[in-house]
Coordinates of C-alpha atoms in Angstrom, one line a residue:
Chain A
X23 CA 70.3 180.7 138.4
X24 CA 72.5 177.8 137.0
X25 CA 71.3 175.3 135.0
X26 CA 73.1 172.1 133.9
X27 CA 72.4 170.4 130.4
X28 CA 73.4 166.7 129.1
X29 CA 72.7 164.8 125.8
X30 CA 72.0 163.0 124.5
X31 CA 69.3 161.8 127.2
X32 CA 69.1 158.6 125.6
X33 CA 71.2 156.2 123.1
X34 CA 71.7 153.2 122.5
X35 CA 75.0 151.8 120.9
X36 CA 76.5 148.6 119.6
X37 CA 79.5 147.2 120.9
X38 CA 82.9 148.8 119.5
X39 CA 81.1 152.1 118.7
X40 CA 82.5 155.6 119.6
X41 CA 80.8 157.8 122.3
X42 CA 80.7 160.6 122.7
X43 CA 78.6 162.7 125.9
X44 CA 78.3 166.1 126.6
X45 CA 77.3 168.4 129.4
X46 CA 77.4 172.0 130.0
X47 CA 76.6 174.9 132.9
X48 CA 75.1 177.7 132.2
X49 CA 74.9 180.6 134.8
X50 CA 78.3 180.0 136.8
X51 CA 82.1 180.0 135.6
X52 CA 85.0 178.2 136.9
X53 CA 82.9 175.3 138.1
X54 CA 84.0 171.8 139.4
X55 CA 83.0 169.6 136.8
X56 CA 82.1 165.6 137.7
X57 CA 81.0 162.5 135.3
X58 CA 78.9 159.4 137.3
X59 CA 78.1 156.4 136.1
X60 CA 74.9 154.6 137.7
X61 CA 74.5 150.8 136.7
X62 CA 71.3 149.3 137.4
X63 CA 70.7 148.7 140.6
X64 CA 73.7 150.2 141.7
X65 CA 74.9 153.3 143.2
X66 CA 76.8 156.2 142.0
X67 CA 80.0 155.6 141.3
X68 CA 82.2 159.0 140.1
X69 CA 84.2 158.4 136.9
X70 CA 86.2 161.8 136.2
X71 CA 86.5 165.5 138.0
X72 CA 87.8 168.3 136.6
X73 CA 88.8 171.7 138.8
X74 CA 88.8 173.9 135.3
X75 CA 89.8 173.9 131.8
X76 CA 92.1 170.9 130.6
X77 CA 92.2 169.6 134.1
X78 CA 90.8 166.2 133.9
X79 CA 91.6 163.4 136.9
X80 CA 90.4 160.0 136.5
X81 CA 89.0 158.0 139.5
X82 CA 88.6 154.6 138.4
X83 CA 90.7 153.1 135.1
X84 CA 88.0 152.2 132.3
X85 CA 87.2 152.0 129.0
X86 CA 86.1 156.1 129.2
X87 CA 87.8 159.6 128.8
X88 CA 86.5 163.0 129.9
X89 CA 87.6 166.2 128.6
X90 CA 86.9 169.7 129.4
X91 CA 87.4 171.8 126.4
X92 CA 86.3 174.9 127.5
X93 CA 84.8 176.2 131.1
X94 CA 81.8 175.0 131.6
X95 CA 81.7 172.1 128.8
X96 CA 82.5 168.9 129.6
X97 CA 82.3 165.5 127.8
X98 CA 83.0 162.2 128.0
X99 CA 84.2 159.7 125.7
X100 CA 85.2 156.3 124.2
X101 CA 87.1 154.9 121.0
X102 CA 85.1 151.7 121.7
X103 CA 82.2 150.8 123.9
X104 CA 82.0 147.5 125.8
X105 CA 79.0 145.9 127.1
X106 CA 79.7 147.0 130.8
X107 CA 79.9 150.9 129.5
X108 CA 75.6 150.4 129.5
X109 CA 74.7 153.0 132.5
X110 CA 73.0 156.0 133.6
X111 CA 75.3 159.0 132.9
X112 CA 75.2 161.4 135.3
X113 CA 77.3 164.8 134.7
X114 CA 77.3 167.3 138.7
X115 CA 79.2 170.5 139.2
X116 CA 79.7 172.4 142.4
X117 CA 81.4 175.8 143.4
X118 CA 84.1 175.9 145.8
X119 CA 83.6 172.6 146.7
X120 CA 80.5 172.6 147.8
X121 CA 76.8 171.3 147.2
X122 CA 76.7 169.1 144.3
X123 CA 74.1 169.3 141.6
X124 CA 73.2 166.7 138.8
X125 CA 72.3 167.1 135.5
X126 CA 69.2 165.0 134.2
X127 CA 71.2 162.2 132.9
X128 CA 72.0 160.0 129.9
X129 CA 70.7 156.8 129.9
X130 CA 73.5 154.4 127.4
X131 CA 72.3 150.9 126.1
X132 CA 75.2 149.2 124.9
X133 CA 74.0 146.2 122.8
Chain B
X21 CA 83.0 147.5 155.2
X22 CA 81.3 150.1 152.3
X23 CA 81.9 153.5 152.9
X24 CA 78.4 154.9 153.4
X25 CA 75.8 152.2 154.0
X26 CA 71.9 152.0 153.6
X27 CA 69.1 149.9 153.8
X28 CA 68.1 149.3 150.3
X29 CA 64.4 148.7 151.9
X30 CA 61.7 149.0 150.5
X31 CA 60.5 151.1 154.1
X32 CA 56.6 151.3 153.3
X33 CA 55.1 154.0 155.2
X34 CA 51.2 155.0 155.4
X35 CA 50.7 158.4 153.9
X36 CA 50.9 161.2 157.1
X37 CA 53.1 159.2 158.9
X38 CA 57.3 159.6 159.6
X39 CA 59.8 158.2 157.6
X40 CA 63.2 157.9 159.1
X41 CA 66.0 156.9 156.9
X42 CA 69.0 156.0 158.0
X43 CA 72.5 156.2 156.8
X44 CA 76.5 155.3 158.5
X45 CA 79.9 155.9 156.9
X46 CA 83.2 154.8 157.8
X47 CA 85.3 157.8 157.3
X48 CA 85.4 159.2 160.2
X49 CA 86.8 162.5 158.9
X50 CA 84.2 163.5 157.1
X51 CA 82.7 166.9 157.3
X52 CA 79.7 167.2 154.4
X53 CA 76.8 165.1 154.6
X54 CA 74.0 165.3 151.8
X55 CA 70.9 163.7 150.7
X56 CA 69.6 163.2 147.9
X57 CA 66.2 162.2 146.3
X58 CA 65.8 160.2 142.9
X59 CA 62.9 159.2 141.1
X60 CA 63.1 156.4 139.3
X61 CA 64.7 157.0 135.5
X62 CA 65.1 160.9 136.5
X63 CA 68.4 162.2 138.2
X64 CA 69.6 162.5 141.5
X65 CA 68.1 166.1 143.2
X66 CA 69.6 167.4 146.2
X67 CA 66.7 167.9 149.6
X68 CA 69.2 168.4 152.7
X69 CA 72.7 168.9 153.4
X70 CA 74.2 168.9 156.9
X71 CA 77.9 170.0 158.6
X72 CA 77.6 169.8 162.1
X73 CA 76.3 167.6 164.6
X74 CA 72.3 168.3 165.5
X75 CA 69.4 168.9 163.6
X76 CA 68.8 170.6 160.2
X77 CA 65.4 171.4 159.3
X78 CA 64.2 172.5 156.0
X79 CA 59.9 172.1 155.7
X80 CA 59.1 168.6 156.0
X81 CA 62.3 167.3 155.8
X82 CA 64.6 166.9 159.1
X83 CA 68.6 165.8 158.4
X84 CA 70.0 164.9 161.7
X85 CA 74.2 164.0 162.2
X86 CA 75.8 162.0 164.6
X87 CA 80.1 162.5 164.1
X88 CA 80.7 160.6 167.0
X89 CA 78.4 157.5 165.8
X90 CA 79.1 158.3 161.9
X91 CA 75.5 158.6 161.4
X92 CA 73.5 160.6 159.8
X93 CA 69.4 160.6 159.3
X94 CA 66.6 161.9 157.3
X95 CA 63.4 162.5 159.0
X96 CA 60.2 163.0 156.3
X97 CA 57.0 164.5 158.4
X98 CA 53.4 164.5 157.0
X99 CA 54.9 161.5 154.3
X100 CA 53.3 162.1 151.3
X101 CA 53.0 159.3 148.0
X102 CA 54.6 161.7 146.1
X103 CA 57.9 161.3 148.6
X104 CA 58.0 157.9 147.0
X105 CA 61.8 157.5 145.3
X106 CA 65.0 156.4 146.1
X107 CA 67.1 158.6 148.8
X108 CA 70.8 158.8 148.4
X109 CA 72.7 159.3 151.7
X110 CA 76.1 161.1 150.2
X111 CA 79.2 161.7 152.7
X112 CA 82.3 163.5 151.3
X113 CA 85.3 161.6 152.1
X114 CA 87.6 164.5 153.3
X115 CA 89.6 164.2 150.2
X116 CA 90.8 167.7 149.3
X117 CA 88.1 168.1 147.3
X118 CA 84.2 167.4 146.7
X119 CA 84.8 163.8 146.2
X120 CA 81.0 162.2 147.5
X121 CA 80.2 159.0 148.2
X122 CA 76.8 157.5 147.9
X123 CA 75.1 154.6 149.3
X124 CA 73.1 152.6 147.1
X125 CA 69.9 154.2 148.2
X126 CA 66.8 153.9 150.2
X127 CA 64.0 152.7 147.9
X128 CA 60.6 154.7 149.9
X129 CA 57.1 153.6 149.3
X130 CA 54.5 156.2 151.2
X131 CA 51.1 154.5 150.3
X132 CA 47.7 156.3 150.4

């Protein structure tokens, strides 16, 4: 069976600090790859996709980039966090474009 | 107009009752429907998914689609407290590839 792993699950940053998020699959290769962000209150807004290894597209411009170093490792990042970067981190994947499965999360406090 | 809209409730049910939650999206294209259950602080976990027009049912939980009204529902049966959470109605956009987008959520309360 597949199984999805992010950390950290929690941190808290100040302002200007790197980041540095990670997520990997275990149990299926060549998976889609997605990063979320969930503010408080809010609803799941997708950040960054990836269809396989180096192949990152961005859906929103932000403070954040994603990379996918190897096939089923993906992480996101930042040179410099920003007050509005505090969120719930949510890394998915799917096969072929179909159901979508979360990992359990990160939750970033950016102080 | 948001793309996939929700009630953000709270819907209080008693415990054994129905709870029908309801979800429309604007895309009219749209093919995969999903929905999704969240606890609160935990992540996002995946109950029903639905392609075609009709009824789905899978144990308690009944996802119904309406194309032609760009609706689509989630029926709980025998509600129990531990269905309390947050349901995400999710509706890929028809993009090429799995983009989904979410509603904000239905908070549920099912009291004993």
């Amino acid at each position: 069976s597949q199984t999805i792993h992010q950390w950290p699950a929690t941190l808290v940053q100040p302002v200007g600090s790197p980041l540095s998020l990670e997520c990997t699959v275990e149990g299926t290769s060549n998976p889609n790859l997605y990063w979320y962000r969930q503010a408080a209150g809010r609803g799941l807004q997708l950040l960054f996709y990836s269809v396989g290894i180096g192949q990152i597209s961005s859906e929103v411009p932000q403070n954040l980039s994603a990379s996918r170093p190897q096939d089923r490792q993906f992480i996101l990042s930042s040179k410099k966090l920003l007050l509005s970067d505090s969120g719930f981190y949510l890394c998915a994947w799917d096969f072929s474009y179909n159901e979508q499965f979360f990992g359990p999360g990160t939750r970033l406090t950016v102080l | 107009q948001k793309e996939v809209e929700q009630n953000s409730g709270p819907l209080s049910v008693p415990e054994g009752a129905i709870a029908s939650l309801n979800c429309t999206y604007s895309d009219r294209g749209s093919q995969s429907f999903f929905w999704y259950r969240q606890y609160s602080g935990k992540s996002p976990e995946l109950i029903m998914s639905i392609y075609s027009n009709g009824d789905k049912e899978d144990g308690r939980f009944t996802a119904q689609l309406n194309k032609a009204s760009q609706y689509v529902s989630l029926l709980i049966r025998d509600s129990q407290p531990s269905d309390s959470a947050t349901y995400l109605c999710a509706v890929n956009m028809n993009t090429g590839f799995q983009k989904l987008v979410f509603g904000t959520g239905t908070r549920l309360l099912v009291s004993p």
